[in-house]
N, CA, C and O atoms as CSV, one atom per row, in Angstrom:
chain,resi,resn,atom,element,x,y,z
A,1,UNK,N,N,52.504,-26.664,-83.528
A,1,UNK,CA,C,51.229,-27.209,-83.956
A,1,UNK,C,C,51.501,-28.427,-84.829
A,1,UNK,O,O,52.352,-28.337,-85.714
A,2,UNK,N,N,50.742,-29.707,-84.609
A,2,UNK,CA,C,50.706,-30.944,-85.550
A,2,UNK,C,C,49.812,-31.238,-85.692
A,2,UNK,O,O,49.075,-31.942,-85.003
A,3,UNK,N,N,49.582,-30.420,-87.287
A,3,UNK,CA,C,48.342,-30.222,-87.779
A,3,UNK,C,C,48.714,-29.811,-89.195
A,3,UNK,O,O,49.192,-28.706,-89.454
A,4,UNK,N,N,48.383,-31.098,-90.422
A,4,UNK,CA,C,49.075,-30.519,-91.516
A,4,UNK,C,C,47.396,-30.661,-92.589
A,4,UNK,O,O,46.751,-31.707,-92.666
A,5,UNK,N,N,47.005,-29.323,-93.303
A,5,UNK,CA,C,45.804,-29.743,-93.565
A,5,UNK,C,C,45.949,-30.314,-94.826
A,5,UNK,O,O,47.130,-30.362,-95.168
A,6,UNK,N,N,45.281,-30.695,-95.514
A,6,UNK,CA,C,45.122,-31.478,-96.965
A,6,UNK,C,C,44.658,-30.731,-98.199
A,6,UNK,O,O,43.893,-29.771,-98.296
A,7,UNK,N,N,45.393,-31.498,-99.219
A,7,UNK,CA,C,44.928,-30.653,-100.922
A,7,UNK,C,C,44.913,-29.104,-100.561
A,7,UNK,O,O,45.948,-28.533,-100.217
A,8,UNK,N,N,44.035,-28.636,-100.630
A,8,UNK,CA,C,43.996,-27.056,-100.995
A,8,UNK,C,C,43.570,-26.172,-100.219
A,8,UNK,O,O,43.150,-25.051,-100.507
A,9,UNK,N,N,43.708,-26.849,-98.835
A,9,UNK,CA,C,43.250,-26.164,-97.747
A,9,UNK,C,C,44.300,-25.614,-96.734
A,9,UNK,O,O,45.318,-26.241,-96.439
A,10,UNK,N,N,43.959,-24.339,-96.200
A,10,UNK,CA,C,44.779,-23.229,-95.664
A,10,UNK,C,C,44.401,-23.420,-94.337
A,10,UNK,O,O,43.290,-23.845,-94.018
A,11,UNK,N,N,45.412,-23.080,-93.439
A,11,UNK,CA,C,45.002,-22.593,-91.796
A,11,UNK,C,C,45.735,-21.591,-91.553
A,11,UNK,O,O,46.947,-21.389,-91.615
A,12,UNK,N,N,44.309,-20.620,-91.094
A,12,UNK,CA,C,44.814,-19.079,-91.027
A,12,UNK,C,C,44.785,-18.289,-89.498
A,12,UNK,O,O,43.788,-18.626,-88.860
A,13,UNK,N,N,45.411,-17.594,-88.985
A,13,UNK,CA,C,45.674,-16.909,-87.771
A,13,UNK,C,C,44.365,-15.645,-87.968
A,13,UNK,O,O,44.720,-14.770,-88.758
A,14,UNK,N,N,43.317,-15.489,-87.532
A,14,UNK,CA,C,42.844,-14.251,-87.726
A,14,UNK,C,C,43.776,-13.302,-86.826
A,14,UNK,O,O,44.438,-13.490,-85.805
A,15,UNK,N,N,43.500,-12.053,-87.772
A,15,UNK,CA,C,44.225,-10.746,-87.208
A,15,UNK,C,C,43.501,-10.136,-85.944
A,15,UNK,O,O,42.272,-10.068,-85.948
A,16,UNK,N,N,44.109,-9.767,-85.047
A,16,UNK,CA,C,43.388,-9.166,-83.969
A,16,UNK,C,C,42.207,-8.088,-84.848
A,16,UNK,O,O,42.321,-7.797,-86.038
A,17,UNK,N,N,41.363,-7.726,-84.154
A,17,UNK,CA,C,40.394,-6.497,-84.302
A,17,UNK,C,C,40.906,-5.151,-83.724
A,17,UNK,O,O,42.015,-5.092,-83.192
A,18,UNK,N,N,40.428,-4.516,-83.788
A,18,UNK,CA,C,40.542,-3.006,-83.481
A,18,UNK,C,C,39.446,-3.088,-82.089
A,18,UNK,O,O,38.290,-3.508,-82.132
A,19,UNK,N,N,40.254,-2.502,-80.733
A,19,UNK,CA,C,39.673,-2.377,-79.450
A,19,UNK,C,C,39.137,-1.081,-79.474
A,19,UNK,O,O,38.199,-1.125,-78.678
A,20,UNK,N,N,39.220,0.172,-79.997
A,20,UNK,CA,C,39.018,1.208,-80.089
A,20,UNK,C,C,38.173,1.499,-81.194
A,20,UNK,O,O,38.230,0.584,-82.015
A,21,UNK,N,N,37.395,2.439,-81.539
A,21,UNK,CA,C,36.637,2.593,-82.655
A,21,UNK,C,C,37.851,4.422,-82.812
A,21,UNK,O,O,38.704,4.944,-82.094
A,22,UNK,N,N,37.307,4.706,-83.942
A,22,UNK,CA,C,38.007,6.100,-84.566
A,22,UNK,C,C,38.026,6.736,-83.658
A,22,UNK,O,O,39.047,6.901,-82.990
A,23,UNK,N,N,36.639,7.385,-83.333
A,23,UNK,CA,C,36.545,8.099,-82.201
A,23,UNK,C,C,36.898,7.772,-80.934
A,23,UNK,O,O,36.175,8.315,-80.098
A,24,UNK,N,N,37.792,7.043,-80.470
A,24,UNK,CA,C,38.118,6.679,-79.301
A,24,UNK,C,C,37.455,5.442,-78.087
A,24,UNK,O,O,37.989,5.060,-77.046
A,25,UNK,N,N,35.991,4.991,-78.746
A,25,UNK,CA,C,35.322,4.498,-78.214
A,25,UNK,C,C,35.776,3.199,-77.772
A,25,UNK,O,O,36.612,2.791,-78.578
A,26,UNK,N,N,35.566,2.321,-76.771
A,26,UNK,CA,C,36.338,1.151,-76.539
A,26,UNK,C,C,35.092,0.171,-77.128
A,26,UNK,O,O,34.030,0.438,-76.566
A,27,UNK,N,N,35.006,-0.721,-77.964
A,27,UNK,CA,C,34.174,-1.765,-78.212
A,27,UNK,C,C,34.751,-3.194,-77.552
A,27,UNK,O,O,35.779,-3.858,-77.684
A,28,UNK,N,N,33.316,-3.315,-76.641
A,28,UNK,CA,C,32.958,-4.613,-76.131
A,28,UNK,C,C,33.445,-5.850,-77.403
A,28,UNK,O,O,33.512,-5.630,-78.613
A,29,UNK,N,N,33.758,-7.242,-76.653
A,29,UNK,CA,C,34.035,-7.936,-77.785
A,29,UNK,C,C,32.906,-8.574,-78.292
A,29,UNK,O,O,33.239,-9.407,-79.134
A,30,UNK,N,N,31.389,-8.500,-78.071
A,30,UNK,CA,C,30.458,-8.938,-78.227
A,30,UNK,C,C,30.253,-7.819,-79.241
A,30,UNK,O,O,29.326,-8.252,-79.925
A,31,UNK,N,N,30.462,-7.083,-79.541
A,31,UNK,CA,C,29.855,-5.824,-80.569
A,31,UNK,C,C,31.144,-5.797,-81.869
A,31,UNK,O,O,31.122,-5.227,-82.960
A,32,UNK,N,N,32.465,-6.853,-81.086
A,32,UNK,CA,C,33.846,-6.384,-82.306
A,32,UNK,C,C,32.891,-7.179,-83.737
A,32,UNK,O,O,32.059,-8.081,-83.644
A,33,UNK,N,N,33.287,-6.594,-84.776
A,33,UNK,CA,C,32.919,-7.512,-86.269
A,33,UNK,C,C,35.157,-7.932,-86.148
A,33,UNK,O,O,36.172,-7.351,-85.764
A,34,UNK,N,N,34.785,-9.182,-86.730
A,34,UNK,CA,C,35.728,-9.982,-86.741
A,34,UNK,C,C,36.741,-9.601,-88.411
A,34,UNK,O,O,36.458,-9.636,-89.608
A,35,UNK,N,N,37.813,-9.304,-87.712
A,35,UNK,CA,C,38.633,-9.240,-89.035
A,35,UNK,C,C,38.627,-10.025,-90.100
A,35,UNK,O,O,38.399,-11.191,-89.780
A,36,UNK,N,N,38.808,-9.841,-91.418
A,36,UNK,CA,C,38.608,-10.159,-92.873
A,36,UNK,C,C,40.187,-10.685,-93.049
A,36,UNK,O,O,40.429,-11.340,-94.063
A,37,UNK,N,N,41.109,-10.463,-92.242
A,37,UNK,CA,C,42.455,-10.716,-92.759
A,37,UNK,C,C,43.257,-11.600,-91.226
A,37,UNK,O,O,42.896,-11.589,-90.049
A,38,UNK,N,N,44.225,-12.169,-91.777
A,38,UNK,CA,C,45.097,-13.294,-91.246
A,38,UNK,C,C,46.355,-13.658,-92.037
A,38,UNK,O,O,46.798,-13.199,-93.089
A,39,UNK,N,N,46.833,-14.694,-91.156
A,39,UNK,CA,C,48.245,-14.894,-90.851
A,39,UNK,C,C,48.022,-16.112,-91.973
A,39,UNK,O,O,46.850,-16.480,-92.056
A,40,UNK,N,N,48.799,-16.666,-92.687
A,40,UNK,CA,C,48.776,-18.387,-93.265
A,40,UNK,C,C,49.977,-18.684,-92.115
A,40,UNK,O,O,51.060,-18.119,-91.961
A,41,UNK,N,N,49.235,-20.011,-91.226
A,41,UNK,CA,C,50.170,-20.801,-89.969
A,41,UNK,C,C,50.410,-22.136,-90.962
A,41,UNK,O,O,51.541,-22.609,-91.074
A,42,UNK,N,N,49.291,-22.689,-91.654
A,42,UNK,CA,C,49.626,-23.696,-92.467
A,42,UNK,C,C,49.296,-24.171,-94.030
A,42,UNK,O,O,48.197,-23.657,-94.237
A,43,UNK,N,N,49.658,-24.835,-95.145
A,43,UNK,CA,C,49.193,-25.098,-95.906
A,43,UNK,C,C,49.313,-26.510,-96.659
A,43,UNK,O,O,50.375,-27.128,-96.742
A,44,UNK,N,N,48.358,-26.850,-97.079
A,44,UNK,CA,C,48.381,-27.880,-97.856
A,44,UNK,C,C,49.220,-28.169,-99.331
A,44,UNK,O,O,49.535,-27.267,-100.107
A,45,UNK,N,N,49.462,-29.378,-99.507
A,45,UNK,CA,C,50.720,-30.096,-100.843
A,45,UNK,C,C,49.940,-28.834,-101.764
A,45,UNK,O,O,50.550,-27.804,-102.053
A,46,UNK,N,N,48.744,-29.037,-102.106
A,46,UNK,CA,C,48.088,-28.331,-103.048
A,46,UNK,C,C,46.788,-29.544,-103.845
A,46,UNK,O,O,46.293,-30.484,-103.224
A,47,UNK,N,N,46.522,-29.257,-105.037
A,47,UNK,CA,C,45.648,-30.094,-105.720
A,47,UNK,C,C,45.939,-30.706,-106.836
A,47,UNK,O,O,46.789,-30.212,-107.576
A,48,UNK,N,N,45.316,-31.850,-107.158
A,48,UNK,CA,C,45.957,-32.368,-108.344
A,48,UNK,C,C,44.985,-32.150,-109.267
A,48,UNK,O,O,43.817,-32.033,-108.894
A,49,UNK,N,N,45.321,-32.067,-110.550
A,49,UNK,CA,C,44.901,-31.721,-112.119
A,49,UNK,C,C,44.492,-32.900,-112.891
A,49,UNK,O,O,45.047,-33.959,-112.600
A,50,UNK,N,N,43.575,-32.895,-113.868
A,50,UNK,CA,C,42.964,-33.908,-114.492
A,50,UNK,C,C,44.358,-35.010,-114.379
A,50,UNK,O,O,44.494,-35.537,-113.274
A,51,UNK,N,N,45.106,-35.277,-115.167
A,51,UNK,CA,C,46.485,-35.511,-115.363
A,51,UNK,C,C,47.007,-36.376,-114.042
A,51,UNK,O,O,47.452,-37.522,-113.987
A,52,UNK,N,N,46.816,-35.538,-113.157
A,52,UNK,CA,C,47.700,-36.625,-111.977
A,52,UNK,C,C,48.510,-35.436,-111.226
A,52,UNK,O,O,48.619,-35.459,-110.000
A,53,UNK,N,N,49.053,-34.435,-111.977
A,53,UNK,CA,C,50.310,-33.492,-111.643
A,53,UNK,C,C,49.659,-32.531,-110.615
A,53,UNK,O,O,48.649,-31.861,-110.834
A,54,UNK,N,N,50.400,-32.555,-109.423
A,54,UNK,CA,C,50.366,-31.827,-108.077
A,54,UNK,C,C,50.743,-30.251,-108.547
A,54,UNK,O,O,51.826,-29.842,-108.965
A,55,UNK,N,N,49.365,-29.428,-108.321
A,55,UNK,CA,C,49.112,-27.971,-108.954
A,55,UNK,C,C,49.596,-27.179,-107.102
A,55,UNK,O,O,48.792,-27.328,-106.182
A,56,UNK,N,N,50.642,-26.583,-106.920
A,56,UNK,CA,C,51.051,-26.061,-105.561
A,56,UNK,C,C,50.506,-25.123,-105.262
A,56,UNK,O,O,50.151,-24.542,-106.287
A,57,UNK,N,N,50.055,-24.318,-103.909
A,57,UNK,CA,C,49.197,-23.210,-103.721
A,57,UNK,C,C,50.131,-22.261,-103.927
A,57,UNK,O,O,51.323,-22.533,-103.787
A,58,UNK,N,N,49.698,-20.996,-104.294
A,58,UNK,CA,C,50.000,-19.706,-104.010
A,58,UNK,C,C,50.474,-18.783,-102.884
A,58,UNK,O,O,51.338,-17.932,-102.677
A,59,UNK,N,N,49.233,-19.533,-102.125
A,59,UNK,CA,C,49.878,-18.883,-100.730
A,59,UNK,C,C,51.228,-19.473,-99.771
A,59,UNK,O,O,50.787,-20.609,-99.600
A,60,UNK,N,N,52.067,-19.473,-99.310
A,60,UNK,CA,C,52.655,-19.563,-97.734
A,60,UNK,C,C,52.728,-19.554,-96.770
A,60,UNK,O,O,52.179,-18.639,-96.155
A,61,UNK,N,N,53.261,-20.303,-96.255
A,61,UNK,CA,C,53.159,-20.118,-94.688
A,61,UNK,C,C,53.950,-18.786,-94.413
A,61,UNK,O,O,55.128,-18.553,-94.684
A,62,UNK,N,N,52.888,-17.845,-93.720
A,62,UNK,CA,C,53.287,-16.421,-92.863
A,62,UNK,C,C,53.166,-15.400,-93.784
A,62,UNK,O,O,53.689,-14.347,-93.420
A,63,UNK,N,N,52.530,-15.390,-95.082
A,63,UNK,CA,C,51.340,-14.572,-95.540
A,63,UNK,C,C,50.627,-13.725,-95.054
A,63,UNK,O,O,50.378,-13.971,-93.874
A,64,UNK,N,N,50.124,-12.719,-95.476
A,64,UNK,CA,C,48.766,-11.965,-94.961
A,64,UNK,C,C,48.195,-11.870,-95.814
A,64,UNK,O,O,48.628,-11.443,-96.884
A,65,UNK,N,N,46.581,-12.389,-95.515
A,65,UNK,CA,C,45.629,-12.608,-96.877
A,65,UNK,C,C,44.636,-11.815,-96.423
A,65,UNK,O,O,44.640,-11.200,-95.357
A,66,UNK,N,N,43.749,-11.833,-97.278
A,66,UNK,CA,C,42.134,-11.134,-97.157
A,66,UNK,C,C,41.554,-12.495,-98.146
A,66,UNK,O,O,41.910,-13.092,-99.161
A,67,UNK,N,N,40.193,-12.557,-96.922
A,67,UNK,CA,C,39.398,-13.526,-97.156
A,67,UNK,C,C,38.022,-12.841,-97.328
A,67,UNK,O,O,37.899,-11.618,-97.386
A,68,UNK,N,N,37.071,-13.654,-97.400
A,68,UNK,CA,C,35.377,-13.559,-97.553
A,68,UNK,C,C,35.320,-13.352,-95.697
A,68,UNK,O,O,35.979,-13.614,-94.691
A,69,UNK,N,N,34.186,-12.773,-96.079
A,69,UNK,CA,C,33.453,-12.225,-94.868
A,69,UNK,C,C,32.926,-13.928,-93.689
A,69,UNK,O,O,33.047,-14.236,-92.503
A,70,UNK,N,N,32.469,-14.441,-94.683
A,70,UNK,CA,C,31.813,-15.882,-94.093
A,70,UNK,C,C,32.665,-17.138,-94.544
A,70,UNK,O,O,32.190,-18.262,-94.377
A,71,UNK,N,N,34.173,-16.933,-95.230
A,71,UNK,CA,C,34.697,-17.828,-95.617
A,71,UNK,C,C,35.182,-18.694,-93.963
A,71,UNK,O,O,35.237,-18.292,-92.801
A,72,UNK,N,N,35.421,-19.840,-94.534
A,72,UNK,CA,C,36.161,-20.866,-94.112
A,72,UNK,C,C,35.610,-21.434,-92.650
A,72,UNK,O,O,34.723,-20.740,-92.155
A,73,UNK,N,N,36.031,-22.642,-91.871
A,73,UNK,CA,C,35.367,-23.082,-90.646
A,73,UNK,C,C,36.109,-22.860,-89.892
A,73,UNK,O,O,37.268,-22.985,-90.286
A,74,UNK,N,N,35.919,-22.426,-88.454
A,74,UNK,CA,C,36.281,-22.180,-87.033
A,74,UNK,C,C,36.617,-23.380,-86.474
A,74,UNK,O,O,35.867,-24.341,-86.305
A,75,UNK,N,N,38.362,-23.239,-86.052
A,75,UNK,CA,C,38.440,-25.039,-85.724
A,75,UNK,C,C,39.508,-24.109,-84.399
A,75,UNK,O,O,39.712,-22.897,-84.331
A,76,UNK,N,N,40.025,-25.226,-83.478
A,76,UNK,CA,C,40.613,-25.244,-81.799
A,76,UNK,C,C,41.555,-26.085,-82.003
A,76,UNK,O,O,41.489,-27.269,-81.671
A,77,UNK,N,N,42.584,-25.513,-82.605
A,77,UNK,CA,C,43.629,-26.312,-82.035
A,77,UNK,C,C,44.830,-25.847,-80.848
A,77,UNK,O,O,45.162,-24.663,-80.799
A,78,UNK,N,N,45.487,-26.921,-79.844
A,78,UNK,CA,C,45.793,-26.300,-79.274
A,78,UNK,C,C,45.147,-25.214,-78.406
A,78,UNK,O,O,45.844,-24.609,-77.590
A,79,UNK,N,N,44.128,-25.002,-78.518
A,79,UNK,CA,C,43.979,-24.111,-77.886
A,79,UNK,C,C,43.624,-22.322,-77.979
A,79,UNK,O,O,43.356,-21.430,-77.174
A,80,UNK,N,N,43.872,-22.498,-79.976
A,80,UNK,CA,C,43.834,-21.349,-80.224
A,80,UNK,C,C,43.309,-21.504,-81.517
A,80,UNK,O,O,43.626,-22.395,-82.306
A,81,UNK,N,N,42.315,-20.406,-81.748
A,81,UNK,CA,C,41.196,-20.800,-82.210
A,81,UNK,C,C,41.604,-19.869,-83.907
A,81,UNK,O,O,41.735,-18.687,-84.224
A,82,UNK,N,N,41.685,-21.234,-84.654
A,82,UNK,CA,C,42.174,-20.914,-86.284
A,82,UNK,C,C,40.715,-21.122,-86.870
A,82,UNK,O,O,39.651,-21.667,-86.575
A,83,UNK,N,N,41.444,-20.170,-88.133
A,83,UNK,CA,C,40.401,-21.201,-89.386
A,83,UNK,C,C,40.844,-21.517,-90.418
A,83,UNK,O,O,41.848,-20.904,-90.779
A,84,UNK,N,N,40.333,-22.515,-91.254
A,84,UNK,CA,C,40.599,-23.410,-92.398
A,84,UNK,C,C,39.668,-23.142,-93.002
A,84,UNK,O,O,38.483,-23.109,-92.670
A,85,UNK,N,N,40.508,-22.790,-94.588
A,85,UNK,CA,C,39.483,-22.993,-95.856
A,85,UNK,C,C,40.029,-23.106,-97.089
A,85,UNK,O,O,41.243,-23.150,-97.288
A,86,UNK,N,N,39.220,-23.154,-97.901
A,86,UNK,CA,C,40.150,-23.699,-99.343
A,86,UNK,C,C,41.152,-22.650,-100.027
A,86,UNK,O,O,40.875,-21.535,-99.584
A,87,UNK,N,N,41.878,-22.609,-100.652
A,87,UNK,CA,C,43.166,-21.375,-101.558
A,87,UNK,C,C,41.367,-20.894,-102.199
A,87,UNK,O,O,40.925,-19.935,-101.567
A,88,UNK,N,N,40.686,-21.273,-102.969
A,88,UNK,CA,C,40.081,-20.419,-103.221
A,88,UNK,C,C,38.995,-19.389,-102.724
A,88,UNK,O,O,38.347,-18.558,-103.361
A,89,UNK,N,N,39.002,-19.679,-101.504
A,89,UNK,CA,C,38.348,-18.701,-100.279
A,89,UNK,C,C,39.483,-17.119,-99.945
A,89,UNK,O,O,39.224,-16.124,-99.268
A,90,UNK,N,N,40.414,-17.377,-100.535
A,90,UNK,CA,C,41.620,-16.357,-100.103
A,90,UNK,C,C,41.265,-15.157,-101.544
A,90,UNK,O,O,41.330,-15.580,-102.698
A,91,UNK,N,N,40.927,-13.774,-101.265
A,91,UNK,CA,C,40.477,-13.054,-102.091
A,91,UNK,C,C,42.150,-12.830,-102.879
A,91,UNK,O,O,42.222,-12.831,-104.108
A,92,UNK,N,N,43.521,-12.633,-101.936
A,92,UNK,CA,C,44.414,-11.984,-102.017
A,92,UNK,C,C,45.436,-11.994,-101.215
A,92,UNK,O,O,45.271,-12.225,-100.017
A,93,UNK,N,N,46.611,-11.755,-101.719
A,93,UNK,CA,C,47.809,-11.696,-100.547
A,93,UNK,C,C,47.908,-10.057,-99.913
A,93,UNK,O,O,47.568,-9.100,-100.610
A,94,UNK,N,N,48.230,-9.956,-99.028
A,94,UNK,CA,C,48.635,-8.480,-98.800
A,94,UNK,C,C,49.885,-8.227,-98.870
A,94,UNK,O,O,50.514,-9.169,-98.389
A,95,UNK,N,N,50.788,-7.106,-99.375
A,95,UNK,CA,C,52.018,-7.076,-99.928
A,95,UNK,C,C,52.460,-5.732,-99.291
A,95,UNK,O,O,51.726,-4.758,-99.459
A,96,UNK,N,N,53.543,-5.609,-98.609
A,96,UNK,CA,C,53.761,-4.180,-98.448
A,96,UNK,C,C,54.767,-3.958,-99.690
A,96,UNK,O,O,55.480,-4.658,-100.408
A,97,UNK,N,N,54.411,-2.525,-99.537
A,97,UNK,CA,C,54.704,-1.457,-101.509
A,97,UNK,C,C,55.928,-1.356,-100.686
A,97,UNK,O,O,55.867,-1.597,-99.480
A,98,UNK,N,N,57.269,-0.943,-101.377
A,98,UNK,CA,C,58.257,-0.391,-101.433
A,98,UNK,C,C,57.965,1.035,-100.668
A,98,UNK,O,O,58.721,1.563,-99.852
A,99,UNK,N,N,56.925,1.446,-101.038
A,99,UNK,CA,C,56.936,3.204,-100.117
A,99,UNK,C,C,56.751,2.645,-98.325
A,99,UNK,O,O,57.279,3.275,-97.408
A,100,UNK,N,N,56.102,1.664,-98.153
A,100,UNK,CA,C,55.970,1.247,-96.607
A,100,UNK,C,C,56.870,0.753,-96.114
A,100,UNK,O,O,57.112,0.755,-94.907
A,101,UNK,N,N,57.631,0.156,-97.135
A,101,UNK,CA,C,58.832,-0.534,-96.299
A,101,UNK,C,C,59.942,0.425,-96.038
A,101,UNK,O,O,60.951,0.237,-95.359
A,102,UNK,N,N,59.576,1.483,-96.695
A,102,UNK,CA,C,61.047,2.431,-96.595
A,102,UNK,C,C,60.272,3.174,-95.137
A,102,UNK,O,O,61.122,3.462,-94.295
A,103,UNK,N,N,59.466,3.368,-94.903
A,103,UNK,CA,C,58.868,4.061,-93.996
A,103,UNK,C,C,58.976,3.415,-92.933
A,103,UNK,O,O,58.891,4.169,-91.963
A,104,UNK,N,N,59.167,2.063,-92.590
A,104,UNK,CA,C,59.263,1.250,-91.534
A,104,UNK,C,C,61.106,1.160,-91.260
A,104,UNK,O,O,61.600,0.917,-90.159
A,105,UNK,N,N,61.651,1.335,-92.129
A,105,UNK,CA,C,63.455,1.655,-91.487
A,105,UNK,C,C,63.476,2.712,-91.311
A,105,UNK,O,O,64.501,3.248,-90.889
């Protein structure tokens, strides 16, 4: 992808949805509600401060965040359909605990 976004803005991978409901049910993609969480594919230098001095984001590239429900805009690049929004649209990083990671070796 050549696509680098600006100041304080993120481009995020949404996470697939869930095809199945609990009970087994298969949901149509017209009925899926769209995941709250994603990938960081890109990020911006960051923002600058009264001062002049370049303030760097928090997040990374290949992150998993949780965002707002209605955060950020729906953009096509390539072909595959991201979204962009500001570091402060990002509620949080997601972190796996030490108990998950031992559970995954």
């Amino acid at each position: 992808m050549k696509f680098r976004p600006l100041h304080d803005r993120v481009v995020i991978r949404r996470a697939e949805g869930d095809l199945k409901s609990k009970g087994g049910i298969i949901i149509p993609d017209t009925a899926k509600e769209k995941p709250q969480e994603g990938e960081v594919i890109a990020v911006g230098p960051g923002i600058r401060n009264e001062d002049g001095a370049l303030i760097p984001l928090d997040v990374k590239t290949g992150d998993t965040i949780l965002f707002g429900k209605w955060s950020g805009t729906e953009i096509k690049i390539d072909g595959e359909e991201l979204l962009i929004m500001k570091e402060a649209d990002i509620m949080g990083i997601v972190g796996k605990t030490d108990a998950a990671a031992q559970k995954v070796a």
